[in-house]
Amino acid sequence: MAQLSDDCFAFGGPMMSVDEAVRVIADRVARIADVETIALAAADGRILAGDVAAPLPLPPFTNSAVDGYAVASSDIPKTDARAFPLSGRVQAGASAQTAIRGGEAMRIFTGAPMPEGADTVFMQEDVSLEDGKVVLPAGLKPGANVRPAGEDVPLGHVALKAGQRLRPQDVALAAAFGLTELAVVRRLRVAVFSTGDELVSPGGHRASPQLFDSNRFMLMAMLRRLGCDVSDLGILRDERAALASALRSVAGAHDLILTTGGVSTGEEDHVKAGVEAVGKLVLWRMAIKPGRPVAMGVINGTPFIGLPGNPVASFVTFVHVVRPTVLALMGARQEPLVPMPVRAAFAYKKKIARREYVRVNLRKGHDGALEAVKFPREGAGLLSSLVDTDGLVELSEQVTLVEPGQSVGFLSYASLM
Ligand code: AMP
Ligand code: MG
């Protein structure tokens, strides 16, 4: 399990910027040590534990990029087309029976190894056949339509790096190397609780002043997209002792404990006291909207994160605090979020010195350029605002005003997970 020191999330300043939060996490959270070997077909989304150097070049042998006719470049007609006798035929998966001799061409197909003596291929579309000979036009570049061995990946090149969150194309590269297994970091075990007397699990009986717990399902889904094994631990009452004993019982058996709700500073926000009874806790007052304090702590060496209860605040702080923590625990590259420039189709005023996220939809403007249309309402409790939009416009700390037509940075929801 992860073993962090009690004070690893200590922070001196009154307000923490989003970038500072990510930096503190990346610097102070160490990767879990456990590595496992898994079948290639199960590797998508996992974190590569070590570098993979190419055990063979790709392509492994020099081959034709097209269906056509192979010749020696010294034979390429310079000024006029010329007829060449055919000296054989080589298909993908076979080797040429003979080397090519001067003045001859060989029929060849895409992916077939180049016959000895040939280094150029004429595309079949560019030639004609006459009396069993192939007529090759003048002017082709020497080496055309040939894929040299190693042009894709040279032998020994570190083609996949430790910390890579494996994507389908990464798995394909490992397969092209002939690998059947990969060493990956074991899945993180994350305990998830909701907190609040007003919450009931879907399926339970909801009294009239209660609501169904939605955050837990959102957070569990986001964690699973990051490759975590999630323990769904239900809802904790707003009560210090119950919180403390539940948290103590899961620390040690998990790599991360995540809660939502109860971390503001109201007298019914008991998470802080619950964590302090069994571990160390600091409230990070982050300069982010939607947000509110995020609780960071350590319980028996296990990192703890308490997110706010409002669904949109919970979502946004997950992205900036939980996601980097999970990546750091897995030893994954931090994968910085890169907003794409789009045109604002809205006006917006904001406070200086805090990062804001505006929920938007994308549409094509009159000139075909992408425009961001702001969701009409702003409350951090509006779950439908996340459901009915495409992503978030990120407004940096220095911005105070957005005017229609201005370029703003857009993050799709898919890019955040
Ligand atoms: P809190 O952070 O506990 O003060 O909660 C802030 C708001 O978010 C309150 O309106 C809560 O009812 C709501 N809330 C807290 N936890 C959840 C949850 N798990 N699912 C949906 N809403 C929640
Ligand atoms: Mg609450």
Short mmCIF file of C-alpha atoms and ligand atoms in Angstrom, two decimals:
data_model
loop_
_atom_site.label_atom_id
_atom_site.label_comp_id
_atom_site.label_asym_id
_atom_site.label_seq_id
_atom_site.Cartn_x
_atom_site.Cartn_y
_atom_site.Cartn_z
CA MET A 1 0.00 0.00 0.00
CA ALA A 2 0.95 3.60 -0.35
CA GLN A 3 2.84 4.90 2.68
CA LEU A 4 2.89 8.66 3.02
CA SER A 5 4.25 10.74 5.86
CA ASP A 6 1.63 12.49 8.02
CA ASP A 7 2.58 15.98 6.95
CA CYS A 8 3.00 15.36 3.26
CA PHE A 9 0.09 17.63 2.29
CA ALA A 10 1.10 20.50 4.56
CA PHE A 11 0.73 23.83 2.82
CA GLY A 12 1.69 27.24 4.19
CA GLY A 13 -0.24 29.78 2.12
CA PRO A 14 -3.87 30.82 2.60
CA MET A 15 -4.91 30.05 -0.99
CA MET A 16 -3.57 27.37 -3.22
CA SER A 17 -3.55 27.70 -6.98
CA VAL A 18 -4.55 24.77 -9.15
CA ASP A 19 -1.01 24.48 -10.51
CA GLU A 20 0.43 24.49 -7.00
CA ALA A 21 -1.94 21.70 -5.99
CA VAL A 22 -0.83 19.54 -8.89
CA ARG A 23 2.83 20.31 -8.17
CA VAL A 24 2.55 19.45 -4.46
CA ILE A 25 0.84 16.17 -5.32
CA ALA A 26 3.33 15.22 -8.03
CA ASP A 27 6.27 16.02 -5.72
CA ARG A 28 5.04 14.34 -2.55
CA VAL A 29 3.02 11.32 -3.63
CA ALA A 30 5.19 8.34 -4.52
CA ARG A 31 4.32 5.44 -6.78
CA ILE A 32 3.15 2.20 -5.20
CA ALA A 33 5.78 -0.50 -5.66
CA ASP A 34 3.68 -3.44 -6.81
CA VAL A 35 4.09 -4.53 -10.40
CA GLU A 36 2.24 -7.34 -12.13
CA THR A 37 2.61 -9.03 -15.48
CA ILE A 38 -0.54 -9.12 -17.56
CA ALA A 39 -1.56 -10.44 -20.94
CA LEU A 40 -1.28 -7.93 -23.75
CA ALA A 41 -5.00 -8.15 -24.49
CA ALA A 42 -5.74 -6.90 -20.96
CA ALA A 43 -3.23 -4.03 -20.99
CA ASP A 44 -5.34 -1.15 -22.32
CA GLY A 45 -5.57 1.63 -19.72
CA ARG A 46 -2.90 0.15 -17.43
CA ILE A 47 0.31 1.94 -16.46
CA LEU A 48 3.49 0.55 -17.96
CA ALA A 49 5.95 -0.28 -15.15
CA GLY A 50 9.18 -0.24 -17.17
CA ASP A 51 10.55 0.98 -20.50
CA VAL A 52 10.04 -1.24 -23.54
CA ALA A 53 12.93 -1.19 -26.02
CA ALA A 54 12.29 -2.56 -29.51
CA PRO A 55 13.47 -6.21 -29.57
CA LEU A 56 13.29 -6.08 -33.36
CA PRO A 57 13.15 -3.27 -35.89
CA LEU A 58 9.81 -2.27 -37.41
CA PRO A 59 9.25 -3.15 -40.11
CA PRO A 60 11.48 -6.17 -39.43
CA PHE A 61 12.58 -6.38 -43.11
CA THR A 62 12.62 -3.99 -46.07
CA ASN A 63 9.38 -4.42 -48.02
CA SER A 64 7.18 -2.99 -50.72
CA ALA A 65 4.68 -0.27 -49.76
CA VAL A 66 2.48 -0.96 -52.80
CA ASP A 67 1.35 -3.60 -55.28
CA GLY A 68 3.64 -3.19 -58.31
CA TYR A 69 6.97 -4.04 -59.90
CA ALA A 70 10.35 -4.08 -58.18
CA VAL A 71 13.51 -3.00 -59.98
CA ALA A 72 17.03 -1.86 -59.25
CA SER A 73 17.16 1.93 -59.15
CA SER A 74 20.03 1.90 -61.64
CA ASP A 75 17.51 0.54 -64.18
CA ILE A 76 14.88 3.28 -63.76
CA PRO A 77 14.24 4.70 -67.25
CA LYS A 78 15.67 8.22 -67.41
CA THR A 79 13.82 9.77 -70.33
CA ASP A 80 11.57 7.24 -72.11
CA ALA A 81 9.42 4.37 -70.91
CA ARG A 82 11.04 0.96 -71.33
CA ALA A 83 9.80 -2.63 -71.33
CA PHE A 84 11.28 -5.04 -68.76
CA PRO A 85 11.00 -8.84 -68.76
CA LEU A 86 9.54 -10.27 -65.55
CA SER A 87 11.81 -12.45 -63.46
CA GLY A 88 9.35 -13.68 -60.85
CA ARG A 89 6.69 -12.83 -58.34
CA VAL A 90 6.79 -12.25 -54.61
CA GLN A 91 3.76 -12.07 -52.30
CA ALA A 92 3.39 -10.84 -48.72
CA GLY A 93 4.56 -13.58 -46.37
CA ALA A 94 6.90 -15.18 -48.94
CA SER A 95 10.46 -14.46 -50.02
CA ALA A 96 11.61 -13.96 -53.61
CA GLN A 97 13.05 -17.18 -55.05
CA THR A 98 15.80 -15.33 -56.91
CA ALA A 99 17.68 -12.07 -56.81
CA ILE A 100 16.77 -9.52 -59.43
CA ARG A 101 19.20 -9.14 -62.31
CA GLY A 102 19.99 -5.98 -64.26
CA GLY A 103 17.30 -5.11 -66.83
CA GLU A 104 14.60 -7.20 -65.11
CA ALA A 105 11.57 -6.37 -63.00
CA MET A 106 9.76 -8.57 -60.47
CA ARG A 107 6.05 -8.59 -59.69
CA ILE A 108 5.65 -7.66 -56.01
CA PHE A 109 2.77 -7.08 -53.56
CA THR A 110 2.32 -4.79 -50.55
CA GLY A 111 4.24 -6.05 -47.54
CA ALA A 112 6.36 -8.55 -49.51
CA PRO A 113 10.10 -8.43 -48.81
CA MET A 114 12.17 -6.66 -51.45
CA PRO A 115 14.02 -9.16 -53.64
CA GLU A 116 17.77 -8.98 -53.46
CA GLY A 117 19.08 -6.44 -55.96
CA ALA A 118 15.86 -4.38 -56.04
CA ASP A 119 15.39 -1.11 -54.16
CA THR A 120 12.53 0.65 -55.96
CA VAL A 121 8.91 -0.30 -56.74
CA PHE A 122 6.72 1.02 -59.54
CA MET A 123 3.03 1.15 -58.58
CA GLN A 124 0.91 -1.14 -60.73
CA GLU A 125 -1.32 1.85 -61.59
CA ASP A 126 1.65 3.55 -63.30
CA VAL A 127 2.73 0.74 -65.65
CA SER A 128 1.32 -1.20 -68.58
CA LEU A 129 1.84 -4.80 -69.70
CA GLU A 130 2.87 -5.65 -73.24
CA ASP A 131 3.73 -9.14 -74.55
CA GLY A 132 4.45 -10.44 -71.07
CA LYS A 133 6.74 -7.52 -70.30
CA VAL A 134 6.08 -4.60 -68.01
CA VAL A 135 6.51 -1.09 -69.43
CA LEU A 136 7.94 1.23 -66.79
CA PRO A 137 7.65 5.02 -67.19
CA ALA A 138 10.61 7.37 -66.82
CA GLY A 139 11.31 9.61 -63.88
CA LEU A 140 10.56 7.60 -60.73
CA LYS A 141 12.68 8.49 -57.69
CA PRO A 142 15.19 5.83 -56.62
CA GLY A 143 13.91 4.05 -53.50
CA ALA A 144 10.27 4.97 -54.20
CA ASN A 145 7.51 2.89 -52.61
CA VAL A 146 9.87 0.91 -50.40
CA ARG A 147 9.64 0.70 -46.60
CA PRO A 148 13.14 0.17 -45.21
CA ALA A 149 13.63 -2.13 -42.21
CA GLY A 150 13.51 -0.05 -39.00
CA GLU A 151 12.01 3.08 -40.61
CA ASP A 152 9.09 2.91 -38.18
CA VAL A 153 11.03 1.88 -35.06
CA PRO A 154 14.77 1.11 -35.07
CA LEU A 155 16.07 -1.91 -33.16
CA GLY A 156 16.64 -1.07 -29.47
CA HIS A 157 14.73 2.22 -29.51
CA VAL A 158 12.80 2.86 -26.26
CA ALA A 159 9.43 2.91 -27.94
CA LEU A 160 7.21 2.80 -24.82
CA LYS A 161 8.25 4.54 -21.62
CA ALA A 162 7.57 3.61 -18.01
CA GLY A 163 4.59 5.59 -16.74
CA GLN A 164 2.72 5.47 -20.03
CA ARG A 165 -1.01 4.97 -19.56
CA LEU A 166 -1.43 2.37 -22.27
CA ARG A 167 -3.69 3.25 -25.19
CA PRO A 168 -4.83 0.92 -27.97
CA GLN A 169 -1.97 2.08 -30.21
CA ASP A 170 0.59 1.39 -27.45
CA VAL A 171 -0.74 -2.14 -27.05
CA ALA A 172 -0.50 -2.56 -30.83
CA LEU A 173 3.17 -1.54 -30.76
CA ALA A 174 3.92 -4.13 -28.07
CA ALA A 175 2.12 -6.72 -30.21
CA ALA A 176 4.20 -5.70 -33.25
CA PHE A 177 7.27 -6.48 -31.14
CA GLY A 178 5.90 -9.96 -30.55
CA LEU A 179 5.38 -9.39 -26.83
CA THR A 180 2.63 -11.41 -25.18
CA GLU A 181 2.73 -9.78 -21.74
CA LEU A 182 3.56 -6.42 -20.21
CA ALA A 183 4.70 -5.43 -16.72
CA VAL A 184 2.24 -2.87 -15.36
CA VAL A 185 1.63 -1.21 -12.01
CA ARG A 186 -1.06 -3.08 -10.10
CA ARG A 187 -4.44 -1.40 -9.99
CA LEU A 188 -4.89 1.16 -7.23
CA ARG A 189 -7.38 0.23 -4.55
CA VAL A 190 -9.54 3.22 -3.78
CA ALA A 191 -12.16 3.40 -1.02
CA VAL A 192 -15.08 5.73 -1.79
CA PHE A 193 -17.59 7.11 0.73
CA SER A 194 -20.29 9.72 0.50
CA THR A 195 -21.07 11.68 3.64
CA GLY A 196 -24.29 13.39 4.65
CA ASP A 197 -27.44 12.68 6.63
CA GLU A 198 -29.50 13.89 3.68
CA LEU A 199 -28.26 11.13 1.38
CA VAL A 200 -29.86 7.79 0.51
CA SER A 201 -28.47 5.24 -1.92
CA PRO A 202 -30.52 4.70 -5.06
CA GLY A 203 -32.83 1.77 -4.26
CA GLY A 204 -33.19 2.82 -0.63
CA HIS A 205 -36.17 4.56 0.92
CA ARG A 206 -35.94 8.32 0.46
CA ALA A 207 -37.62 10.39 3.17
CA SER A 208 -38.95 13.72 1.92
CA PRO A 209 -35.99 15.89 3.06
CA GLN A 210 -33.48 13.47 1.56
CA LEU A 211 -31.91 13.05 -1.87
CA PHE A 212 -30.33 10.15 -3.67
CA ASP A 213 -26.54 10.01 -3.54
CA SER A 214 -25.22 10.82 -7.00
CA ASN A 215 -21.62 11.91 -6.39
CA ARG A 216 -20.44 8.50 -5.31
CA PHE A 217 -21.47 7.00 -8.64
CA MET A 218 -19.80 9.79 -10.57
CA LEU A 219 -16.56 9.50 -8.60
CA MET A 220 -16.47 5.71 -8.81
CA ALA A 221 -16.96 5.89 -12.57
CA MET A 222 -14.18 8.48 -12.93
CA LEU A 223 -11.83 6.35 -10.82
CA ARG A 224 -12.58 3.28 -12.89
CA ARG A 225 -11.80 5.21 -16.05
CA LEU A 226 -8.41 5.92 -14.49
CA GLY A 227 -7.93 2.18 -14.03
CA CYS A 228 -8.64 1.93 -10.28
CA ASP A 229 -10.28 -0.91 -8.37
CA VAL A 230 -12.98 0.81 -6.36
CA SER A 231 -14.47 -0.24 -3.03
CA ASP A 232 -17.96 1.20 -2.82
CA LEU A 233 -18.39 1.91 0.87
CA GLY A 234 -21.73 3.66 0.78
CA ILE A 235 -22.83 6.63 2.82
CA LEU A 236 -21.47 7.83 6.16
CA ARG A 237 -23.64 9.81 8.55
CA ASP A 238 -22.62 13.31 9.60
CA GLU A 239 -21.14 12.05 12.82
CA ARG A 240 -17.53 12.28 13.91
CA ALA A 241 -17.20 8.88 15.58
CA ALA A 242 -18.85 6.97 12.74
CA LEU A 243 -16.66 8.76 10.20
CA ALA A 244 -13.53 8.13 12.24
CA SER A 245 -14.09 4.41 12.67
CA ALA A 246 -15.09 3.88 9.02
CA LEU A 247 -11.99 5.72 7.82
CA ARG A 248 -9.70 3.84 10.17
CA SER A 249 -11.08 0.50 9.06
CA VAL A 250 -10.26 1.08 5.37
CA ALA A 251 -6.87 2.78 5.75
CA GLY A 252 -4.02 0.34 5.15
CA ALA A 253 -6.14 -1.91 2.92
CA HIS A 254 -6.44 0.83 0.28
CA ASP A 255 -4.06 3.08 -1.60
CA LEU A 256 -6.40 6.08 -1.42
CA ILE A 257 -9.51 7.04 0.52
CA LEU A 258 -11.94 9.40 -1.16
CA THR A 259 -15.00 11.06 0.34
CA THR A 260 -17.45 13.65 -0.90
CA GLY A 261 -19.35 16.18 1.22
CA GLY A 262 -18.83 17.54 4.71
CA VAL A 263 -15.56 19.40 4.13
CA SER A 264 -16.78 22.97 4.34
CA THR A 265 -16.44 24.77 7.62
CA GLY A 266 -20.06 24.61 8.76
CA GLU A 267 -20.80 22.98 12.11
CA GLU A 268 -22.40 20.01 10.32
CA ASP A 269 -19.25 19.37 8.29
CA HIS A 270 -17.74 16.52 10.28
CA VAL A 271 -15.24 15.03 7.88
CA LYS A 272 -12.43 17.24 9.15
CA ALA A 273 -12.97 16.14 12.75
CA GLY A 274 -13.44 12.51 11.71
CA VAL A 275 -10.13 12.42 9.86
CA GLU A 276 -8.32 14.30 12.62
CA ALA A 277 -9.44 11.65 15.12
CA VAL A 278 -7.57 8.94 13.19
CA GLY A 279 -4.98 10.78 11.11
CA LYS A 280 -3.63 14.12 9.95
CA LEU A 281 -5.64 16.59 7.86
CA VAL A 282 -5.22 19.97 6.20
CA LEU A 283 -7.85 21.96 4.34
CA TRP A 284 -6.60 23.19 1.02
CA ARG A 285 -8.38 26.41 0.21
CA MET A 286 -8.01 26.26 -3.53
CA ALA A 287 -8.33 29.27 -5.79
CA ILE A 288 -10.80 27.53 -8.06
CA LYS A 289 -14.47 27.87 -8.98
CA PRO A 290 -16.49 25.77 -8.73
CA GLY A 291 -14.66 24.40 -5.73
CA ARG A 292 -14.46 25.10 -2.02
CA PRO A 293 -12.01 23.64 0.40
CA VAL A 294 -10.62 20.24 -0.43
CA ALA A 295 -9.48 18.16 2.53
CA MET A 296 -6.11 16.45 2.14
CA GLY A 297 -4.88 14.04 4.73
CA VAL A 298 -3.05 10.89 5.66
CA ILE A 299 -4.57 8.08 7.72
CA ASN A 300 -2.07 5.40 8.76
CA GLY A 301 0.12 6.22 5.78
CA THR A 302 -2.82 6.10 3.36
CA PRO A 303 -3.64 9.30 1.49
CA PHE A 304 -7.10 10.76 2.08
CA ILE A 305 -8.96 13.26 -0.11
CA GLY A 306 -12.25 14.86 0.91
CA LEU A 307 -14.06 16.54 -1.97
CA PRO A 308 -16.89 19.06 -1.64
CA GLY A 309 -20.47 17.79 -1.84
CA ASN A 310 -21.87 19.97 -4.60
CA PRO A 311 -21.73 17.78 -7.70
CA VAL A 312 -20.03 20.27 -10.02
CA ALA A 313 -17.47 21.26 -7.37
CA SER A 314 -16.86 17.58 -6.72
CA PHE A 315 -16.31 16.94 -10.43
CA VAL A 316 -13.94 19.87 -10.96
CA THR A 317 -11.87 19.24 -7.84
CA PHE A 318 -11.66 15.54 -8.75
CA VAL A 319 -9.97 16.57 -11.99
CA HIS A 320 -7.38 18.78 -10.27
CA VAL A 321 -6.71 16.88 -7.07
CA VAL A 322 -7.81 13.25 -7.31
CA ARG A 323 -6.68 12.67 -10.87
CA PRO A 324 -3.09 13.87 -10.26
CA THR A 325 -2.97 11.89 -7.01
CA VAL A 326 -4.11 8.72 -8.74
CA LEU A 327 -1.61 9.26 -11.56
CA ALA A 328 1.21 9.85 -9.03
CA LEU A 329 0.31 6.74 -7.02
CA MET A 330 0.32 4.71 -10.22
CA GLY A 331 3.61 6.23 -11.33
CA ALA A 332 1.91 7.53 -14.48
CA ARG A 333 3.01 10.60 -16.37
CA GLN A 334 0.97 13.58 -15.11
CA GLU A 335 -0.64 14.06 -18.55
CA PRO A 336 -1.22 17.82 -18.28
CA LEU A 337 -4.64 18.98 -19.43
CA VAL A 338 -4.30 20.92 -22.65
CA PRO A 339 -7.25 23.20 -23.46
CA MET A 340 -8.08 23.58 -27.16
CA PRO A 341 -8.64 27.15 -28.39
CA VAL A 342 -12.25 27.87 -29.37
CA ARG A 343 -14.21 31.09 -29.77
CA ALA A 344 -16.33 32.26 -26.85
CA ALA A 345 -19.97 32.84 -27.79
CA PHE A 346 -20.64 34.33 -24.36
CA ALA A 347 -19.68 37.17 -22.09
CA TYR A 348 -18.44 36.44 -18.58
CA LYS A 349 -17.01 38.35 -15.65
CA LYS A 350 -14.78 36.68 -13.12
CA LYS A 351 -12.64 37.47 -10.11
CA ILE A 352 -8.95 37.85 -10.62
CA ALA A 353 -6.55 35.35 -8.98
CA ARG A 354 -8.71 32.27 -9.22
CA ARG A 355 -9.15 29.65 -11.89
CA GLU A 356 -12.69 29.21 -13.17
CA TYR A 357 -14.37 26.52 -15.18
CA VAL A 358 -17.42 27.36 -17.26
CA ARG A 359 -19.65 24.58 -18.53
CA VAL A 360 -20.15 24.91 -22.29
CA ASN A 361 -21.43 23.29 -25.44
CA LEU A 362 -19.53 23.46 -28.71
CA ARG A 363 -21.16 24.48 -31.96
CA LYS A 364 -19.99 25.53 -35.40
CA GLY A 365 -20.08 29.28 -35.89
CA HIS A 366 -21.21 31.06 -39.10
CA ASP A 367 -17.67 30.81 -40.49
CA GLY A 368 -17.26 27.15 -39.55
CA ALA A 369 -15.00 27.84 -36.53
CA LEU A 370 -15.85 26.16 -33.22
CA GLU A 371 -17.66 28.26 -30.66
CA ALA A 372 -18.31 27.63 -26.97
CA VAL A 373 -21.82 28.36 -25.77
CA LYS A 374 -22.15 28.78 -22.03
CA PHE A 375 -24.68 26.72 -20.10
CA PRO A 376 -27.31 29.28 -19.09
CA ARG A 377 -27.11 28.70 -15.31
CA GLU A 378 -24.15 28.56 -12.95
CA GLY A 379 -24.98 26.76 -9.70
CA ALA A 380 -22.44 24.20 -8.45
CA GLY A 381 -25.35 21.95 -7.50
CA LEU A 382 -26.71 21.62 -11.04
CA LEU A 383 -25.92 18.09 -12.11
CA SER A 384 -27.79 18.64 -15.37
CA SER A 385 -25.25 21.32 -16.26
CA LEU A 386 -22.60 18.58 -16.53
CA VAL A 387 -24.93 16.22 -18.36
CA ASP A 388 -26.09 18.73 -20.97
CA THR A 389 -22.69 20.17 -21.91
CA ASP A 390 -19.63 18.99 -23.84
CA GLY A 391 -16.91 20.22 -21.52
CA LEU A 392 -15.35 23.08 -19.60
CA VAL A 393 -13.86 26.38 -20.67
CA GLU A 394 -10.81 27.07 -18.51
CA LEU A 395 -10.34 30.69 -17.50
CA SER A 396 -6.93 31.34 -16.04
CA GLU A 397 -6.19 33.26 -12.86
CA GLN A 398 -5.37 36.57 -14.62
CA VAL A 399 -8.58 36.72 -16.69
CA THR A 400 -11.32 39.04 -15.38
CA LEU A 401 -13.52 39.38 -18.43
CA VAL A 402 -14.50 37.24 -21.39
CA GLU A 403 -16.12 38.92 -24.34
CA PRO A 404 -17.89 37.23 -27.23
CA GLY A 405 -15.49 36.44 -30.06
CA GLN A 406 -12.49 36.08 -27.77
CA SER A 407 -10.43 32.88 -27.89
CA VAL A 408 -10.80 30.64 -24.81
CA GLY A 409 -9.43 27.19 -23.88
CA PHE A 410 -11.84 24.26 -24.02
CA LEU A 411 -11.41 20.90 -22.23
CA SER A 412 -13.72 18.10 -23.36
CA TYR A 413 -15.03 15.86 -20.60
CA ALA A 414 -13.38 12.90 -22.32
CA SER A 415 -9.95 14.58 -22.01
CA LEU A 416 -10.33 14.88 -18.23
CA MET A 417 -10.40 11.14 -17.48
P1 AMP B 1 -21.64 19.57 1.74
O1 AMP B 1 -20.34 19.68 0.99
O2 AMP B 1 -21.72 18.34 2.56
O3 AMP B 1 -21.90 20.81 2.53
O4 AMP B 1 -22.76 19.47 0.63
C1 AMP B 1 -23.00 20.51 -0.29
C2 AMP B 1 -24.22 20.20 -1.12
O5 AMP B 1 -23.98 19.05 -1.90
C3 AMP B 1 -25.46 19.89 -0.30
O6 AMP B 1 -26.59 20.43 -0.96
C4 AMP B 1 -25.52 18.38 -0.32
O7 AMP B 1 -26.82 17.88 -0.14
C5 AMP B 1 -24.98 18.05 -1.68
N1 AMP B 1 -24.34 16.75 -1.67
C6 AMP B 1 -23.42 16.33 -0.77
N2 AMP B 1 -23.05 15.07 -1.03
C7 AMP B 1 -23.73 14.67 -2.13
C8 AMP B 1 -23.78 13.48 -2.88
N3 AMP B 1 -23.03 12.42 -2.55
N4 AMP B 1 -24.61 13.41 -3.95
C9 AMP B 1 -25.35 14.49 -4.28
N5 AMP B 1 -25.35 15.65 -3.61
C10 AMP B 1 -24.57 15.75 -2.53
MG MG B 2 -22.91 17.49 4.01
#
